[in-house]
Short mmCIF file of C-alpha atoms in Angstrom, two decimals:
data_model
loop_
_atom_site.label_atom_id
_atom_site.label_comp_id
_atom_site.label_asym_id
_atom_site.label_seq_id
_atom_site.Cartn_x
_atom_site.Cartn_y
_atom_site.Cartn_z
CA MET A 988 2.67 -13.45 -39.51
CA ASP A 989 5.46 -13.64 -42.03
CA THR A 990 7.58 -16.78 -41.61
CA SER A 991 10.65 -14.72 -42.48
CA HIS A 992 10.34 -12.81 -39.19
CA ARG A 993 13.29 -13.15 -36.90
CA TRP A 994 13.03 -12.41 -33.23
CA ARG A 995 15.18 -10.72 -30.66
CA ILE A 996 14.96 -9.10 -27.25
CA PRO A 997 14.65 -5.30 -27.70
CA ALA A 998 17.87 -3.39 -27.22
CA GLY A 999 18.45 -2.22 -23.66
CA GLN A 1000 15.82 -4.47 -22.19
CA ARG A 1001 16.50 -6.55 -19.09
CA LEU A 1002 13.94 -8.93 -17.65
CA LEU A 1003 13.89 -10.24 -14.09
CA PHE A 1004 12.03 -13.48 -13.43
CA GLU A 1005 10.41 -14.94 -10.35
CA ASP A 1006 9.48 -18.53 -10.95
CA PHE A 1007 6.65 -19.76 -8.77
CA ASP A 1008 5.11 -23.21 -8.99
CA ASP A 1009 1.94 -21.77 -10.45
CA GLY A 1010 3.31 -19.17 -12.85
CA ILE A 1011 6.27 -17.01 -13.74
CA VAL A 1012 6.33 -13.30 -13.06
CA ALA A 1013 8.60 -11.15 -15.20
CA PHE A 1014 9.64 -7.57 -14.53
CA ASP A 1015 10.62 -5.43 -17.48
CA THR A 1016 13.26 -3.10 -16.04
CA ALA A 1017 13.12 -0.82 -19.06
CA VAL A 1018 9.53 0.28 -18.48
CA GLY A 1019 8.77 -0.98 -14.96
CA ALA A 1020 6.01 -3.32 -16.12
CA THR A 1021 5.26 -6.70 -14.56
CA HIS A 1022 3.87 -9.61 -16.54
CA LEU A 1023 2.47 -12.99 -15.62
CA LEU A 1024 3.85 -15.61 -17.98
CA ASN A 1025 3.19 -19.27 -18.48
CA VAL A 1026 6.07 -21.64 -19.00
CA SER A 1027 5.78 -21.50 -22.82
CA ALA A 1028 6.17 -17.73 -22.83
CA ALA A 1029 9.05 -17.76 -20.37
CA GLU A 1030 10.90 -20.48 -22.33
CA THR A 1031 10.29 -18.63 -25.59
CA LEU A 1032 11.90 -15.52 -24.12
CA ALA A 1033 14.82 -17.58 -22.84
CA ILE A 1034 15.36 -19.12 -26.30
CA ILE A 1035 15.29 -15.75 -28.02
CA GLU A 1036 17.61 -14.21 -25.45
CA ALA A 1037 20.13 -17.05 -25.87
CA ALA A 1038 19.97 -17.01 -29.67
CA PRO A 1039 18.85 -13.69 -31.16
CA ASP A 1040 17.43 -13.50 -34.68
CA LEU A 1041 16.01 -17.00 -34.77
CA ALA A 1042 13.15 -17.54 -37.19
CA THR A 1043 9.76 -18.56 -35.86
CA ASP A 1044 10.07 -22.16 -36.97
CA ASP A 1045 13.48 -22.47 -35.29
CA ILE A 1046 12.03 -21.12 -32.08
CA HIS A 1047 9.15 -23.55 -32.38
CA ARG A 1048 11.47 -26.53 -32.78
CA ARG A 1049 13.62 -25.53 -29.83
CA LEU A 1050 10.62 -24.78 -27.64
CA LEU A 1051 9.06 -28.21 -28.24
CA ALA A 1052 12.40 -29.80 -27.36
CA ARG A 1053 12.82 -27.78 -24.16
CA LEU A 1054 9.30 -28.49 -23.00
CA GLU A 1055 9.49 -32.10 -24.17
CA ILE A 1056 6.11 -31.89 -25.85
CA GLY A 1057 4.83 -32.62 -29.32
CA GLU A 1058 3.46 -30.24 -31.92
CA ASP A 1059 -0.07 -31.29 -31.06
CA ALA A 1060 0.43 -29.76 -27.59
CA LEU A 1061 1.82 -26.49 -28.96
CA PRO A 1062 1.03 -26.00 -32.66
CA TYR A 1063 3.02 -23.58 -34.76
CA ASP A 1064 0.04 -21.20 -34.94
CA SER A 1065 -0.07 -20.99 -31.17
CA LEU A 1066 3.58 -19.95 -31.07
CA GLN A 1067 2.86 -17.28 -33.68
CA GLU A 1068 0.08 -15.93 -31.48
CA LEU A 1069 2.32 -16.04 -28.44
CA LEU A 1070 5.10 -14.14 -30.22
CA ALA A 1071 2.63 -11.52 -31.43
CA HIS A 1072 1.41 -11.10 -27.85
CA LEU A 1073 4.95 -10.80 -26.50
CA GLU A 1074 5.66 -8.24 -29.21
CA ASP A 1075 2.59 -6.24 -28.14
CA LEU A 1076 3.95 -6.22 -24.60
CA GLY A 1077 7.32 -4.99 -25.86
CA LEU A 1078 9.10 -8.10 -24.60
CA VAL A 1079 10.34 -9.17 -28.05
CA ALA A 1080 11.00 -7.33 -31.28
CA VAL A 1081 10.88 -8.55 -34.84
CA ARG A 1082 13.37 -8.09 -37.62
CA THR A 1083 12.13 -8.84 -41.10
CA ALA A 1084 14.63 -10.63 -43.34
CA MET B 1023 7.90 13.91 26.43
CA ASN B 1024 4.61 12.86 24.88
CA VAL B 1025 1.98 15.17 23.44
CA GLY B 1026 -0.42 14.13 26.19
CA GLU B 1027 1.97 15.44 28.83
CA LEU B 1028 1.57 18.93 27.42
CA SER B 1029 -1.54 20.88 28.26
CA PRO B 1030 -3.99 21.50 25.41
CA ALA B 1031 -3.29 25.20 25.85
CA LEU B 1032 0.47 24.69 25.40
CA VAL B 1033 -0.09 22.51 22.31
CA SER B 1034 -2.31 25.24 20.92
CA SER B 1035 0.21 28.01 21.59
CA ARG B 1036 3.09 26.00 20.09
CA MET B 1037 1.08 25.20 16.97
CA ALA B 1038 0.15 28.83 16.61
CA ALA B 1039 3.79 29.94 16.93
CA ASP B 1040 6.69 27.86 15.55
CA GLY B 1041 4.70 24.68 15.24
CA LEU B 1042 4.58 21.41 17.15
CA ALA B 1043 7.00 18.77 15.85
CA VAL B 1044 5.97 15.20 16.61
CA ALA B 1045 7.66 11.89 15.84
CA ILE B 1046 5.30 9.75 13.78
CA PRO B 1047 7.85 7.10 12.83
CA PRO B 1048 9.35 6.80 10.33
CA VAL B 1049 8.94 10.57 9.92
CA THR B 1050 8.80 13.70 12.01
CA VAL B 1051 5.92 16.03 11.25
CA ARG B 1052 5.71 19.67 12.21
CA LEU B 1053 2.18 21.08 12.37
CA ARG B 1054 1.42 24.78 12.57
CA SER B 1055 -2.05 26.19 12.88
CA PRO B 1056 -3.76 29.08 14.62
CA LEU B 1057 -6.98 27.03 14.80
CA ARG B 1058 -7.64 26.07 18.40
CA GLN B 1059 -9.86 23.10 17.56
CA VAL B 1060 -7.02 21.54 15.56
CA ALA B 1061 -4.77 21.69 18.62
CA THR B 1062 -7.48 20.26 20.89
CA GLN B 1063 -8.30 17.36 18.56
CA PHE B 1064 -4.64 16.65 17.79
CA HIS B 1065 -3.85 16.66 21.52
CA SER B 1066 -6.38 13.92 22.20
CA LEU B 1067 -5.62 11.71 19.18
CA TYR B 1068 -1.82 12.01 19.32
CA ALA B 1069 -1.45 11.99 23.12
CA ASP B 1070 0.99 9.05 23.08
CA TYR B 1071 3.35 10.43 20.44
CA VAL B 1072 6.77 11.80 21.32
CA VAL B 1073 7.24 15.53 20.93
CA ALA B 1074 10.37 16.31 18.93
CA ASP B 1075 12.67 19.18 19.81
CA ALA B 1076 11.60 22.42 18.22
CA SER B 1077 15.00 22.62 16.54
CA ASP B 1078 14.75 19.09 15.07
CA TYR B 1079 14.50 18.64 11.35
CA ALA B 1080 10.94 17.84 10.33
CA ASP B 1081 10.49 15.59 7.29
CA ILE B 1082 7.06 17.03 6.64
CA ASP B 1083 6.07 20.61 7.47
CA VAL B 1084 2.32 21.14 7.47
CA ARG B 1085 0.32 24.31 8.03
CA LEU B 1086 -3.42 24.41 8.44
CA VAL B 1087 -4.29 28.04 7.83
CA PRO B 1088 -7.57 29.90 7.42
CA ALA B 1089 -8.24 30.38 3.72
CA GLY B 1090 -9.13 33.68 2.11
CA GLY B 1091 -11.75 34.24 -0.57
CA ALA B 1092 -15.42 35.16 -0.47
CA ARG B 1093 -16.52 31.77 0.89
CA ARG B 1094 -14.85 32.50 4.20
CA TRP B 1095 -17.75 34.82 5.03
CA LEU B 1096 -20.31 32.06 4.45
CA ARG B 1097 -18.43 29.16 5.94
CA PRO B 1098 -14.84 29.57 7.16
CA GLN B 1099 -12.35 27.57 5.14
CA VAL B 1100 -8.97 26.01 5.91
CA GLN B 1101 -6.06 25.37 3.60
CA PHE B 1102 -3.56 22.50 3.83
CA VAL B 1103 -0.07 23.78 3.10
CA VAL B 1104 2.88 21.40 2.92
CA ASP B 1105 6.36 22.80 2.52
CA GLY B 1106 4.83 25.95 1.11
CA VAL B 1107 2.65 24.17 -1.46
CA MET B 1108 -1.16 23.93 -1.40
CA PRO B 1109 -2.04 20.66 -3.15
CA PHE B 1110 -5.80 20.72 -2.41
CA ASP B 1111 -8.78 23.02 -2.52
CA ALA B 1112 -9.73 24.55 0.80
CA PHE B 1113 -11.91 22.53 3.20
CA PRO B 1114 -14.51 23.82 5.64
CA GLN B 1115 -12.65 24.89 8.75
CA ASP B 1116 -14.52 22.45 10.96
CA HIS B 1117 -13.03 19.64 8.83
CA ALA B 1118 -9.47 20.75 9.54
CA LEU B 1119 -8.40 17.58 11.33
CA PRO B 1120 -9.67 15.18 8.62
CA LEU B 1121 -7.91 17.44 6.14
CA PHE B 1122 -4.68 17.06 8.11
CA GLU B 1123 -5.01 13.28 8.14
CA TRP B 1124 -5.84 13.01 4.44
CA GLY B 1125 -3.19 15.53 3.54
CA LEU B 1126 -0.57 13.62 5.48
CA ASN B 1127 -1.60 10.44 3.67
CA TRP B 1128 -1.23 12.22 0.37
CA VAL B 1129 2.20 13.56 1.23
CA PHE B 1130 3.29 10.17 2.47
CA SER B 1131 2.15 8.28 -0.61
CA HIS B 1132 3.94 10.77 -2.86
CA ARG B 1133 7.24 10.92 -1.00
CA MET B 1134 8.11 7.68 0.74
CA HIS B 1135 10.00 6.21 -2.16
CA ASP B 1136 12.67 4.67 0.03
CA HIS B 1137 10.00 2.06 0.78
CA LEU B 1138 7.48 0.15 -1.26
CA VAL B 1139 4.24 1.82 -0.18
CA LEU B 1140 1.28 -0.54 -0.27
CA HIS B 1141 -2.31 0.58 0.09
CA ALA B 1142 -2.75 -1.79 2.98
CA ALA B 1143 -3.56 -2.06 6.62
CA ALA B 1144 -1.12 -3.97 8.77
CA VAL B 1145 -1.06 -5.44 12.27
CA ALA B 1146 1.36 -7.83 13.95
CA ARG B 1147 1.53 -10.38 16.70
CA GLY B 1148 4.50 -12.29 17.99
CA GLY B 1149 6.80 -10.59 15.52
CA ARG B 1150 4.79 -11.58 12.46
CA ALA B 1151 2.85 -9.04 10.44
CA LEU B 1152 -0.50 -9.56 8.84
CA LEU B 1153 -0.72 -7.50 5.70
CA LEU B 1154 -4.23 -6.49 4.57
CA PRO B 1155 -3.90 -4.91 1.12
CA ALA B 1156 -7.05 -3.41 -0.33
CA TRP B 1157 -8.46 -0.36 -2.00
CA PRO B 1158 -11.06 1.81 -0.23
CA GLY B 1159 -14.37 0.20 0.70
CA SER B 1160 -12.99 -3.23 1.55
CA GLY B 1161 -13.22 -2.69 5.29
CA LYS B 1162 -9.50 -2.90 5.94
CA SER B 1163 -9.43 0.03 8.39
CA THR B 1164 -12.20 -1.41 10.55
CA LEU B 1165 -10.71 -4.89 10.40
CA ALA B 1166 -7.26 -3.63 11.41
CA ALA B 1167 -8.73 -1.52 14.22
CA SER B 1168 -10.71 -4.45 15.53
CA LEU B 1169 -7.63 -6.69 15.52
CA ALA B 1170 -5.69 -3.99 17.36
CA SER B 1171 -8.41 -3.86 19.99
CA ARG B 1172 -7.92 -7.62 20.50
CA GLY B 1173 -4.21 -7.31 21.22
CA TRP B 1174 -2.57 -7.22 17.81
CA ARG B 1175 0.11 -4.56 17.41
CA PHE B 1176 -1.27 -1.88 15.13
CA PHE B 1177 0.92 -0.74 12.22
CA SER B 1178 -1.42 1.22 9.96
CA ASP B 1179 -4.90 1.22 8.49
CA GLU B 1180 -3.72 2.78 5.26
CA PHE B 1181 -0.06 2.12 4.49
CA GLY B 1182 1.89 -1.09 4.33
CA LEU B 1183 5.44 0.24 4.33
CA VAL B 1184 7.74 -2.43 2.97
CA LYS B 1185 11.49 -2.25 3.35
CA LEU B 1186 13.15 -2.53 -0.02
CA ASP B 1187 15.89 -4.75 1.37
CA GLY B 1188 14.15 -7.93 2.41
CA GLY B 1189 10.45 -7.15 2.48
CA ASP B 1190 9.87 -6.51 6.20
CA VAL B 1191 6.99 -4.18 7.07
CA ILE B 1192 7.51 -1.10 9.21
CA PRO B 1193 4.77 0.67 11.18
CA PHE B 1194 3.32 4.04 10.36
CA VAL B 1195 1.04 4.29 13.37
CA ARG B 1196 -1.62 6.93 13.05
CA PRO B 1197 -5.22 7.35 14.19
CA VAL B 1198 -7.61 5.09 12.28
CA ALA B 1199 -10.01 7.00 10.02
CA LEU B 1200 -13.38 5.33 10.57
CA LYS B 1201 -16.09 6.20 8.10
CA ASN B 1202 -19.87 6.11 8.31
CA GLN B 1203 -21.18 2.78 9.66
CA SER B 1204 -17.69 1.74 10.76
CA ILE B 1205 -17.85 4.28 13.58
CA ALA B 1206 -20.80 2.56 15.23
CA VAL B 1207 -19.35 -0.85 14.44
CA MET B 1208 -16.14 -0.04 16.31
CA ARG B 1209 -17.98 1.60 19.21
CA ALA B 1210 -19.94 -1.63 19.63
CA PHE B 1211 -16.91 -3.88 19.09
CA ASP B 1212 -14.74 -2.04 21.59
CA PRO B 1213 -16.71 0.24 23.92
CA HIS B 1214 -13.45 1.34 25.59
CA ALA B 1215 -11.83 2.58 22.38
CA PHE B 1216 -11.17 6.30 22.22
CA ILE B 1217 -12.94 7.69 19.18
CA GLY B 1218 -12.60 11.43 18.67
CA THR B 1219 -14.90 14.03 17.21
CA SER B 1220 -17.29 12.93 14.46
CA PHE B 1221 -17.03 15.03 11.32
CA PRO B 1222 -20.28 14.78 9.32
CA LYS B 1223 -20.64 15.69 5.67
CA THR B 1224 -17.00 15.35 4.71
CA ARG B 1225 -16.14 14.26 1.18
CA LYS B 1226 -16.15 10.69 2.48
CA GLY B 1227 -19.28 10.98 4.60
CA THR B 1228 -19.04 11.04 8.37
CA VAL B 1229 -15.51 10.46 9.62
CA ALA B 1230 -14.20 9.89 13.14
CA HIS B 1231 -10.70 8.95 14.24
CA LEU B 1232 -9.85 6.09 16.54
CA ARG B 1233 -6.79 6.71 18.68
CA ALA B 1234 -4.03 4.18 18.02
CA PRO B 1235 -3.13 1.91 20.94
CA ALA B 1236 -0.41 3.44 23.13
CA GLU B 1237 1.70 0.28 23.04
CA SER B 1238 1.65 0.31 19.23
CA VAL B 1239 2.75 3.94 19.21
CA ARG B 1240 5.55 3.14 21.65
CA ARG B 1241 6.82 0.30 19.43
CA ALA B 1242 6.40 2.19 16.17
CA ARG B 1243 10.03 1.70 15.17
CA GLU B 1244 9.88 -2.12 15.29
CA PRO B 1245 9.47 -3.79 11.89
CA ALA B 1246 8.07 -7.29 11.40
CA ARG B 1247 8.42 -10.06 8.87
CA VAL B 1248 5.18 -10.69 6.96
CA GLY B 1249 3.42 -13.82 8.22
CA ALA B 1250 0.47 -13.74 5.83
CA VAL B 1251 -1.03 -11.55 3.14
CA VAL B 1252 -4.81 -11.37 3.35
CA PHE B 1253 -6.81 -9.40 0.80
CA PRO B 1254 -9.99 -8.42 2.67
CA ASP B 1255 -13.30 -8.17 0.90
CA PHE B 1256 -16.14 -6.98 3.11
CA GLU B 1257 -19.72 -7.62 2.09
CA ALA B 1258 -22.56 -7.06 4.54
CA GLY B 1259 -24.13 -10.36 5.52
CA ALA B 1260 -21.51 -12.49 3.82
CA GLU B 1261 -20.29 -15.65 5.52
CA ALA B 1262 -16.59 -15.59 6.26
CA SER B 1263 -14.42 -17.55 3.87
CA MET B 1264 -10.65 -17.62 3.60
CA ARG B 1265 -9.36 -18.82 0.24
CA ARG B 1266 -5.68 -19.37 -0.44
CA ILE B 1267 -4.48 -17.97 -3.75
CA ASP B 1268 -1.53 -19.03 -5.82
CA LYS B 1269 1.71 -17.13 -5.52
CA ALA B 1270 1.90 -15.74 -9.04
CA THR B 1271 -1.61 -14.30 -8.71
CA ALA B 1272 -0.84 -12.96 -5.24
CA PHE B 1273 2.29 -11.30 -6.62
CA LEU B 1274 0.32 -9.39 -9.25
CA LYS B 1275 -2.39 -8.40 -6.76
CA LEU B 1276 0.14 -7.13 -4.25
CA ALA B 1277 2.28 -5.27 -6.79
CA GLY B 1278 -0.85 -3.75 -8.31
CA ASN B 1279 -1.86 -2.51 -4.89
CA ALA B 1280 1.28 -0.39 -4.37
CA PHE B 1281 1.24 3.38 -4.63
CA ASN B 1282 4.79 3.53 -5.97
CA TYR B 1283 5.66 0.15 -7.51
CA GLU B 1284 6.66 1.75 -10.81
CA VAL B 1285 8.68 4.43 -9.02
CA VAL B 1286 10.83 2.07 -6.95
CA GLY B 1287 11.19 -0.29 -9.94
CA GLU B 1288 13.38 -3.35 -9.62
CA ARG B 1289 13.72 -3.01 -5.85
CA GLY B 1290 9.95 -3.03 -5.49
CA PHE B 1291 9.72 -6.17 -7.62
CA LYS B 1292 12.24 -7.90 -5.37
CA ALA B 1293 10.50 -6.73 -2.19
CA VAL B 1294 7.17 -8.10 -3.39
CA ALA B 1295 8.87 -11.35 -4.34
CA ALA B 1296 10.39 -11.61 -0.85
CA ILE B 1297 6.97 -11.21 0.76
CA ILE B 1298 5.21 -13.64 -1.55
CA ARG B 1299 7.91 -16.30 -1.20
CA GLY B 1300 7.96 -15.93 2.57
CA CYS B 1301 4.29 -16.56 3.33
CA GLU B 1302 0.92 -17.65 2.00
CA SER B 1303 -1.67 -15.27 0.54
CA TYR B 1304 -5.43 -15.40 0.87
CA ILE B 1305 -8.65 -13.65 -0.04
CA LEU B 1306 -10.87 -13.11 3.00
CA ARG B 1307 -14.53 -12.52 2.32
CA TYR B 1308 -16.41 -11.54 5.43
CA GLY B 1309 -19.53 -9.89 6.74
CA ASP B 1310 -18.72 -9.44 10.42
CA LEU B 1311 -15.61 -8.88 12.46
CA ASP B 1312 -15.76 -11.87 14.80
CA ALA B 1313 -15.99 -14.30 11.90
CA ALA B 1314 -13.13 -12.50 10.16
CA HIS B 1315 -11.00 -12.80 13.29
CA ALA B 1316 -11.68 -16.53 13.48
CA ALA B 1317 -10.67 -16.95 9.85
CA ILE B 1318 -7.49 -14.97 10.42
CA GLU B 1319 -6.63 -17.05 13.47
CA GLY B 1320 -6.93 -20.05 11.19
CA VAL B 1321 -4.10 -18.87 8.97
CA MET B 1322 -2.04 -16.84 11.45
CA GLY B 1323 -2.62 -18.77 14.66
CA ASP B 1324 0.50 -20.90 14.36
CA ARG B 1325 2.63 -18.15 12.85
CA ALA B 1326 1.89 -15.23 15.09
#
């Protein structure tokens, strides 16, 4: 994945969240799809929604801070994989610089 | 006036003329058919249902009419017609009643979009509903029928109708469609149960319909808050086990079980969330009804 990618929530999309102790369920109102997310995915979406067009490394830094974990717990490569997965689901979109 | 208060001959003549409209809450169904056996079988299975006025609006208008074509000379056929549309191929005429029941299920699952429609059986006790979501073959009809025969209020063996504002379940009380071995199982479990004509060699094997309890029919407009969600999983010979599942997993299982989750959209999501937040969810594996009942008492005993 190109490090110049910048991420945003697709236009017109609205997600509803139900936060249970054992997982977070998100409903994509645009397409009517429901997804089971872990806390990393849900926080990543929240970061991108609050600050569109962040680069991957910015998202990574903010995510580690929000989760209060170190890079060993969530390496940069893992975030790249997560973003690619969220992109496949249509929950985030990429804008190349 | 209930259907059972009419004579079979009067039911037959009404069906053959303008149709017999019956309240099957939350809908009114008008059935027209010149086939006498349909009237006779309907009369016995729907005896406790209220007859609607002939002039009342019927939500669903069904005709069971003899089909044309060359096959009628070999084996008479019947066609299911709903609001002028024939959604299915013709059935053998002696399977007219199962065709009516399946056809009504089909219509219901395609139209009731003011509710979240789960593929689930449901019963209730003490104002709390037990929701049994499952796809065919899980034994949910037999399990629900057996619970009803032990005093639970019967809601449905096929549809969990969930109100979109708050997640309460409403009844859709109909005869229980027992299939194959389940017919003998229910006869043994409740020798006093009224089980109608057996229809062999249908598309689902032998089918017979168990009449819904009269008290459940009478209270068919009373909703209930869900007390537990239990996903039944029948396996012959299996020991009963009730395993609690986490809420996020239960959410996905329940939403994935709905006929119209995508259609009702955001409101369906919120209704499922209301159910899942309001109670615990379990997977029930069982091989016989008594053991299943004991396991259900274990999770519903203090709620129902």
